[in-house]
Short mmCIF file of N, CA and C in Angstrom, two decimals:
data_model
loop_
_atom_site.label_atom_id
_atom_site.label_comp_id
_atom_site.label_asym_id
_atom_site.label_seq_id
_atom_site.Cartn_x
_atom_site.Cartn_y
_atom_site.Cartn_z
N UNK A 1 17.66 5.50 -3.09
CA UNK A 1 18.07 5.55 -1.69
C UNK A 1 17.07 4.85 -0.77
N UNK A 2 15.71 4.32 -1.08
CA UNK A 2 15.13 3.80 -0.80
C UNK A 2 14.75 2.38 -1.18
N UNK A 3 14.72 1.11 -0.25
CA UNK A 3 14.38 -0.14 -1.02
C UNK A 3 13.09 -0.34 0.00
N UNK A 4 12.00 -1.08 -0.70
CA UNK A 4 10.79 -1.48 -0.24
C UNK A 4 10.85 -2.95 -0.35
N UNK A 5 10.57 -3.57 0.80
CA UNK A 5 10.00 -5.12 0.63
C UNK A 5 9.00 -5.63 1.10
N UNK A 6 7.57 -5.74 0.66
CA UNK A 6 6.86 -6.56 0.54
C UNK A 6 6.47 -7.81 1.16
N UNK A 7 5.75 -7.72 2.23
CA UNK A 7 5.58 -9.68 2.69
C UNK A 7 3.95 -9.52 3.21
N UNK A 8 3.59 -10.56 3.59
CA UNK A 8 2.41 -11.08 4.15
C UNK A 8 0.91 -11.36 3.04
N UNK A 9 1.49 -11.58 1.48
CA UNK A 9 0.32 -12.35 0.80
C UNK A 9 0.27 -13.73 0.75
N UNK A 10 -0.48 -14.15 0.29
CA UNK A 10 -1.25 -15.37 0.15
C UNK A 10 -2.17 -15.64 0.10
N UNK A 11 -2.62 -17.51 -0.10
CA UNK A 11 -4.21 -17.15 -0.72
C UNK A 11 -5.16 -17.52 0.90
N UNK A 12 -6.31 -17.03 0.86
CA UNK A 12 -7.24 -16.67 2.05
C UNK A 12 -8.47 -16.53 1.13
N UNK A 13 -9.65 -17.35 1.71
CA UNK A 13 -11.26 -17.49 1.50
C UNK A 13 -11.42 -15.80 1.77
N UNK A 14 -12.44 -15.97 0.94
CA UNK A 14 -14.02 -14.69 0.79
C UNK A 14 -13.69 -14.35 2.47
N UNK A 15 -14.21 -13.46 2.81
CA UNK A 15 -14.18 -12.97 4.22
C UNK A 15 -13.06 -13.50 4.98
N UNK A 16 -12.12 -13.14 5.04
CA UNK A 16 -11.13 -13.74 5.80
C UNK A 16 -10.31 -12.55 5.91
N UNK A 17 -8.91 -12.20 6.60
CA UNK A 17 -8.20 -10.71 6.63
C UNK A 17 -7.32 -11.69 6.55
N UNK A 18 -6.03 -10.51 6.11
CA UNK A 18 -4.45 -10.70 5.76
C UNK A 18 -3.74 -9.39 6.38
N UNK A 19 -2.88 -9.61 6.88
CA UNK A 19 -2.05 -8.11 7.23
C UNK A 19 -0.75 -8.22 6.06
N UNK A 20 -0.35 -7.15 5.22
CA UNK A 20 0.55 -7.10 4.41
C UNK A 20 1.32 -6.13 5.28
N UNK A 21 2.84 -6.23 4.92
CA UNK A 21 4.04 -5.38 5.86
C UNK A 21 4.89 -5.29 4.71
N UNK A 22 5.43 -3.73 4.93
CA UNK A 22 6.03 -3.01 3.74
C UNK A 22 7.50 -2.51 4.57
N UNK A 23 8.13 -3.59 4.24
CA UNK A 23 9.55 -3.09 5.18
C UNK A 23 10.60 -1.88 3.92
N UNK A 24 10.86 -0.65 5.15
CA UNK A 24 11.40 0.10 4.02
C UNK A 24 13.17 0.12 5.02
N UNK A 25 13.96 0.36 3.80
CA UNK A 25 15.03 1.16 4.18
C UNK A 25 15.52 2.74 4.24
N UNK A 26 16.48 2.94 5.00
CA UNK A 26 17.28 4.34 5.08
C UNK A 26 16.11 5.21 6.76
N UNK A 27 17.48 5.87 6.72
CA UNK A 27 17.18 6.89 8.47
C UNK A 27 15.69 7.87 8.14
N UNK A 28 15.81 7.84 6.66
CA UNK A 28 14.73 9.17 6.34
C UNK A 28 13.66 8.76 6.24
N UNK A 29 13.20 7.14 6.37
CA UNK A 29 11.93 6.61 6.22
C UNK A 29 10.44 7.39 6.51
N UNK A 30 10.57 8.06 7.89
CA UNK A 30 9.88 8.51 8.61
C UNK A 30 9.23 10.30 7.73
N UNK A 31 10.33 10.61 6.68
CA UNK A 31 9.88 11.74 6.15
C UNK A 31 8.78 11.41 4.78
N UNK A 32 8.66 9.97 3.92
CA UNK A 32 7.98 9.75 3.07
C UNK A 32 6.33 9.32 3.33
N UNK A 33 5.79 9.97 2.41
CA UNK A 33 4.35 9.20 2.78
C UNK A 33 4.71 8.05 1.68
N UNK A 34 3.51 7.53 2.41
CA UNK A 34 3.48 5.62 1.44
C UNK A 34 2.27 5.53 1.34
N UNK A 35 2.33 4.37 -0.01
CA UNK A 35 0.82 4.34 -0.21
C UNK A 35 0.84 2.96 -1.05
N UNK A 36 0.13 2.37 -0.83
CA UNK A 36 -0.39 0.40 -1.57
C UNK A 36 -0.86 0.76 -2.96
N UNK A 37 -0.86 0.01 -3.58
CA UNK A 37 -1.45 -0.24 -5.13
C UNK A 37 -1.37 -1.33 -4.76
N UNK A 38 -2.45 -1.70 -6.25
CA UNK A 38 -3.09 -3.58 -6.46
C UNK A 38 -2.71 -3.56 -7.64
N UNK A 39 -2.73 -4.67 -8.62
CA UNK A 39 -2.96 -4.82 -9.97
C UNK A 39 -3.46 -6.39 -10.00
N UNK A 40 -4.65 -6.13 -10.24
CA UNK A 40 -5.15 -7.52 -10.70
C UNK A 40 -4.91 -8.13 -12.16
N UNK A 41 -5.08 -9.23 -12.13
CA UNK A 41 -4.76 -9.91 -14.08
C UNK A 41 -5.86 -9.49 -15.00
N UNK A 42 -4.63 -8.87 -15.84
CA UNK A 42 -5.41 -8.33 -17.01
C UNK A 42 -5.79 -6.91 -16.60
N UNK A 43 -5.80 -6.14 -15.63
CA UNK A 43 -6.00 -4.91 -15.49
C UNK A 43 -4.79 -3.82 -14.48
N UNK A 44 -5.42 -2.69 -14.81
CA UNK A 44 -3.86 -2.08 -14.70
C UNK A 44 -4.12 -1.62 -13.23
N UNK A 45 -3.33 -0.71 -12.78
CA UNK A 45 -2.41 -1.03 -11.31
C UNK A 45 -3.45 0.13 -11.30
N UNK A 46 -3.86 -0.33 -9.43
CA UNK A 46 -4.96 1.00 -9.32
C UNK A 46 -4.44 1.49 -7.83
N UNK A 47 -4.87 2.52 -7.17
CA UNK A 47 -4.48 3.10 -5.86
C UNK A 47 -5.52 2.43 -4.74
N UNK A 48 -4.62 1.98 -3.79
CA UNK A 48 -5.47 1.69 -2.40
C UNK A 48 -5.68 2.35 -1.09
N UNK A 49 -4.83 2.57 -1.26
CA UNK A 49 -4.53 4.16 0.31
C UNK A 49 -2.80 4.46 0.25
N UNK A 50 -2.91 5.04 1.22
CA UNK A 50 -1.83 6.61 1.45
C UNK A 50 -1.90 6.71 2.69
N UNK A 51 -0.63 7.14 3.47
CA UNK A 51 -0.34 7.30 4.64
C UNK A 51 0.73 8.44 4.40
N UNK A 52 0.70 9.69 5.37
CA UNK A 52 1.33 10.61 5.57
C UNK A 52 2.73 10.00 6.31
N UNK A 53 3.97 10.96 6.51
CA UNK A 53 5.07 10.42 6.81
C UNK A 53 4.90 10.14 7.89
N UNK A 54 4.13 10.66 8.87
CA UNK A 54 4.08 11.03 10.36
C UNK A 54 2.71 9.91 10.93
N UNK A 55 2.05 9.26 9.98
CA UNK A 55 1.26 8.51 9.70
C UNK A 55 -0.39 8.99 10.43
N UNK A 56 -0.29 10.42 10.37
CA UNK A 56 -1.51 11.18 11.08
C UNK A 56 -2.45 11.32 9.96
N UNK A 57 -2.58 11.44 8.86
CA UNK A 57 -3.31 11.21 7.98
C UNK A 57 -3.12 10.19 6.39
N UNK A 58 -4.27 9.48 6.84
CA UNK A 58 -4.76 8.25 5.60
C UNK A 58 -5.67 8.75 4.83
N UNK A 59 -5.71 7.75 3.85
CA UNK A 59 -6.84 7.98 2.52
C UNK A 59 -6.78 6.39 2.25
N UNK A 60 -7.56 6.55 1.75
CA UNK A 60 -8.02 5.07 1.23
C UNK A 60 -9.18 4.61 0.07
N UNK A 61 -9.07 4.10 -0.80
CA UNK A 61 -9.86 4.04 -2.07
C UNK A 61 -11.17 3.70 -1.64
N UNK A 62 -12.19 4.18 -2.21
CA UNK A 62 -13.34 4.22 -1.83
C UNK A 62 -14.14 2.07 -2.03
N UNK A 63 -13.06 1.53 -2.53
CA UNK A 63 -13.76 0.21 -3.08
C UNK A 63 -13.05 -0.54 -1.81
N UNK A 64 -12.32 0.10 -1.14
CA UNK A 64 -11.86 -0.90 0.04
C UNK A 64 -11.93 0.27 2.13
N UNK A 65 -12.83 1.14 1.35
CA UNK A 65 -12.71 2.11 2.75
C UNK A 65 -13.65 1.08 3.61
N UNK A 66 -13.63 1.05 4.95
CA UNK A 66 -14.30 -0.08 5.82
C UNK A 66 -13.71 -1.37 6.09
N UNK A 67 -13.47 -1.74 5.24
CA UNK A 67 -12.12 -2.65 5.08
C UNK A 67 -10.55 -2.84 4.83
N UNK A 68 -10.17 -2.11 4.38
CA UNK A 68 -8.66 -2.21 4.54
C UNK A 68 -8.52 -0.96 5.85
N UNK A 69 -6.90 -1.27 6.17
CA UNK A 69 -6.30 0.02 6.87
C UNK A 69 -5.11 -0.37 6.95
N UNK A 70 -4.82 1.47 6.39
CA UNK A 70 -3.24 1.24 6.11
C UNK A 70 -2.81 1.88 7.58
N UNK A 71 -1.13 1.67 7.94
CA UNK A 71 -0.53 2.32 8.91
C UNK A 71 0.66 2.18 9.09
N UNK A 72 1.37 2.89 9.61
CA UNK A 72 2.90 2.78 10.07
C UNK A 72 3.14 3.24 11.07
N UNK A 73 4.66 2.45 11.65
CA UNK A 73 5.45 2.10 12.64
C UNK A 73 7.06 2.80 12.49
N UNK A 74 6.91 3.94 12.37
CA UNK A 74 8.29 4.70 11.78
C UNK A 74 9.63 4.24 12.99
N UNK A 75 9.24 3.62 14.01
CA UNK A 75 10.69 3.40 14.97
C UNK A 75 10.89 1.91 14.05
N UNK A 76 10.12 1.08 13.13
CA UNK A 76 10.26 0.09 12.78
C UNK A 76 10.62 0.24 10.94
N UNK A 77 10.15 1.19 10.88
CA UNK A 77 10.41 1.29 9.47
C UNK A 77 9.10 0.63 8.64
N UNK A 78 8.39 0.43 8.69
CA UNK A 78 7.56 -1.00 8.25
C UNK A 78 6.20 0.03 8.61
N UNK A 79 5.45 -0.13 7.32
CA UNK A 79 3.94 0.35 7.05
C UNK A 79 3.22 -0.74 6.62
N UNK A 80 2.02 -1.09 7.11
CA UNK A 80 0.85 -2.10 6.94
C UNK A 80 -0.21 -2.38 6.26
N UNK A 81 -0.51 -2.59 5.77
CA UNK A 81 -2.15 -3.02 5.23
C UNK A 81 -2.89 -3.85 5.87
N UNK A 82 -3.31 -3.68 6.54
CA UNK A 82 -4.49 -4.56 7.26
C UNK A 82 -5.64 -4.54 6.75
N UNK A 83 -6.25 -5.87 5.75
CA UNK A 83 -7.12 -6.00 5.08
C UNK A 83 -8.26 -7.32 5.94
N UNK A 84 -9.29 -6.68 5.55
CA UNK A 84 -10.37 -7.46 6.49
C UNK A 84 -11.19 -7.62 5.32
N UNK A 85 -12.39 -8.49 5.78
CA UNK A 85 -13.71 -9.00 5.04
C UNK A 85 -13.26 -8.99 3.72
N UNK A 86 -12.15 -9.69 3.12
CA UNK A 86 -11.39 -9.94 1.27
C UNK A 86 -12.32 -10.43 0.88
N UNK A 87 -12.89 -9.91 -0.40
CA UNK A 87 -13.21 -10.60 -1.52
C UNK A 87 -12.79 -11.29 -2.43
N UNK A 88 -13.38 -11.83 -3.44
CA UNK A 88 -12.29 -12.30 -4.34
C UNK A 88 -12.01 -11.19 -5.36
N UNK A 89 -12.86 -10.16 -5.59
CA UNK A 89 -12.51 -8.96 -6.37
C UNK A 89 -11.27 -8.24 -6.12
N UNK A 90 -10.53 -8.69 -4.72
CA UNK A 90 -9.63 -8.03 -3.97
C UNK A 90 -7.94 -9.00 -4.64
N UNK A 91 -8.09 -10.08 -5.24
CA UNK A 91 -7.18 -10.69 -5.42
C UNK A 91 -6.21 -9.72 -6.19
N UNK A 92 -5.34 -9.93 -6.42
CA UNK A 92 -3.92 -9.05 -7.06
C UNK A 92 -3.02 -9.01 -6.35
N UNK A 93 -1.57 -8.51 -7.16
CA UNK A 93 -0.06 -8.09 -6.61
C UNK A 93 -0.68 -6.66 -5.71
N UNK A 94 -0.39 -6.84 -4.75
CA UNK A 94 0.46 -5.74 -4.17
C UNK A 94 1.24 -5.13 -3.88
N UNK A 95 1.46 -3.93 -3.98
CA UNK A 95 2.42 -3.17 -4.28
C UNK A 95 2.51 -1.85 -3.03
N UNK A 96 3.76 -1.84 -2.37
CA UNK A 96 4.10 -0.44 -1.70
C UNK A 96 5.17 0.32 -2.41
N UNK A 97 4.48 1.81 -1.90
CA UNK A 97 5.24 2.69 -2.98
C UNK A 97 5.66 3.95 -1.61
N UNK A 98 6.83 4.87 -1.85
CA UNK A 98 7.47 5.77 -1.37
C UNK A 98 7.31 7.08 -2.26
N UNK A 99 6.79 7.94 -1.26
CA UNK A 99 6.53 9.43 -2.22
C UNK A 99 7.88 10.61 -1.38
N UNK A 100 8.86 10.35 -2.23
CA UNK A 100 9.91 11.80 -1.34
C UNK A 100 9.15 13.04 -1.54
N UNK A 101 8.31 13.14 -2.27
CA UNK A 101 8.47 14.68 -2.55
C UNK A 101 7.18 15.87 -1.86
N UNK A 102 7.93 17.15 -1.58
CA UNK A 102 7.51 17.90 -0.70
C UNK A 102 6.05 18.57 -1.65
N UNK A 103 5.74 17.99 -2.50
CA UNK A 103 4.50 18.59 -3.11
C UNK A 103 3.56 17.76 -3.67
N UNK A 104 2.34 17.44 -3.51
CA UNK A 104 1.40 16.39 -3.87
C UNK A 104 0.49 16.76 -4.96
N UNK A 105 0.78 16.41 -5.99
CA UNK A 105 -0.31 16.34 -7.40
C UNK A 105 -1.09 15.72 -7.40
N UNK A 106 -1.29 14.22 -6.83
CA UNK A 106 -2.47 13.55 -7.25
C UNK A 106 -2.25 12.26 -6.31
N UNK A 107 -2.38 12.07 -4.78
CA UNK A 107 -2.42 10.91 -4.18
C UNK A 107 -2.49 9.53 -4.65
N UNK A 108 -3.30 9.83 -5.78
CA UNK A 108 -3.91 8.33 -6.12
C UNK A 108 -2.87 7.70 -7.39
N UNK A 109 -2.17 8.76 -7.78
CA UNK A 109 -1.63 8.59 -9.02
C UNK A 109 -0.10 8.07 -8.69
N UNK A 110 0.33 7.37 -9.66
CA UNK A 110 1.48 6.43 -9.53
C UNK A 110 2.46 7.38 -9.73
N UNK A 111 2.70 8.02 -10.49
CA UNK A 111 3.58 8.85 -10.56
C UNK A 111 4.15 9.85 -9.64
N UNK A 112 3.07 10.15 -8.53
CA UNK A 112 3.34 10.80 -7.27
C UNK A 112 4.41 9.91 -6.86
N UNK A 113 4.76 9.00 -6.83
CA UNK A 113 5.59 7.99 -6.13
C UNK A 113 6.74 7.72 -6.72
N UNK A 114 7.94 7.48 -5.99
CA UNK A 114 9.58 7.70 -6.46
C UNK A 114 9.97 6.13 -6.31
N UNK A 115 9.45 5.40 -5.32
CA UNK A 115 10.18 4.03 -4.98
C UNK A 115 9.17 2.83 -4.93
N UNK A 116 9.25 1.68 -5.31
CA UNK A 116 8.69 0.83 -5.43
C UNK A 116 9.33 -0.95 -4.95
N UNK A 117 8.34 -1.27 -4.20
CA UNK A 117 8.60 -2.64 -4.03
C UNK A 117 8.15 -3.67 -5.01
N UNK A 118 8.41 -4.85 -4.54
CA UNK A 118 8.36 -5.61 -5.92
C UNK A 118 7.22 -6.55 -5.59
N UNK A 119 6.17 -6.45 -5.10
CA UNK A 119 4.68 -6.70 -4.30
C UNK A 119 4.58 -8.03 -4.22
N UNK A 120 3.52 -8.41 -3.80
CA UNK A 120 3.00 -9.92 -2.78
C UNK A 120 1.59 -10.75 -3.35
N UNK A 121 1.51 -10.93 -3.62
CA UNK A 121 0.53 -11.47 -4.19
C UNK A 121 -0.77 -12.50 -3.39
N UNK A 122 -1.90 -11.77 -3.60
CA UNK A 122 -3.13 -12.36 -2.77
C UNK A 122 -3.91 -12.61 -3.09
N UNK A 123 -4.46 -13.59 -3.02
CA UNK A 123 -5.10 -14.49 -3.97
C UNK A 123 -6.51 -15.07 -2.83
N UNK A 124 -7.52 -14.31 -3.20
CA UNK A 124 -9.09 -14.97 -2.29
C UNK A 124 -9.65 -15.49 -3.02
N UNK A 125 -9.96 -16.70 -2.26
CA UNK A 125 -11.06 -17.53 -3.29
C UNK A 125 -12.68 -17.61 -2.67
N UNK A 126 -13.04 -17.55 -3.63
CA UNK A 126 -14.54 -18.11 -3.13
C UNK A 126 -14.94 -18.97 -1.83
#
């Protein structure tokens, strides 16, 4: 009941920012928290932050806290990543994910999450 789409990667130098936008569908948008994953090549899909439905509380992985920030725009439907000072360690798919459910096991964990977009890919170079 939910579709996620994905836009704003590409490739961008060492220190440079990108804003990624996670356009979601359906009226109930506003009740899911969301949350980014990466997967870089050759390694598996890791957690980047989390946003509550109401978007009053974030989390964010400790390898990008200071630098990224996630957020949403629930009259728009559309949650953000606003990534600053990229490394190239930062390159990978990105990925937004939709959590329906009224009970939280593990923020960071993929499986907390019901819906998935089909991510963007960002690529920093040296």
């Amino acid at each position: 009941q939910v579709q996620l789409v994905e836009s704003g990667g590409g490739l961008v130098q060492a220190g440079g920012s990108l804003r990624l936008s996670c356009a979601g569908s359906g009226r109930t948008f506003s009740s899911y928290a969301m949350g980014w994953f990466r997967q870089a090549p050759g390694k598996e899909r890791e957690f980047v932050a989390r946003i509550s439905g109401s978007g009053s509380g974030t989390y964010h992985a400790d390898s990008v806290k200071g630098r990224f920030t996630i957020s949403r725009d629930n009259a728009k439907n559309v949650v953000y990543l606003q990534m600053n000072s990229l490394k190239p360690e930062d390159t990978a798919v990105y990925y937004c994910a939709a959590d329906s459910s009224t009970f939280i096991l593990r923020r960071a964990s993929q499986a907390q999450y019901d819906y998935w977009g089909q991510g963007t890919l960002v690529t920093v170079s040296s």
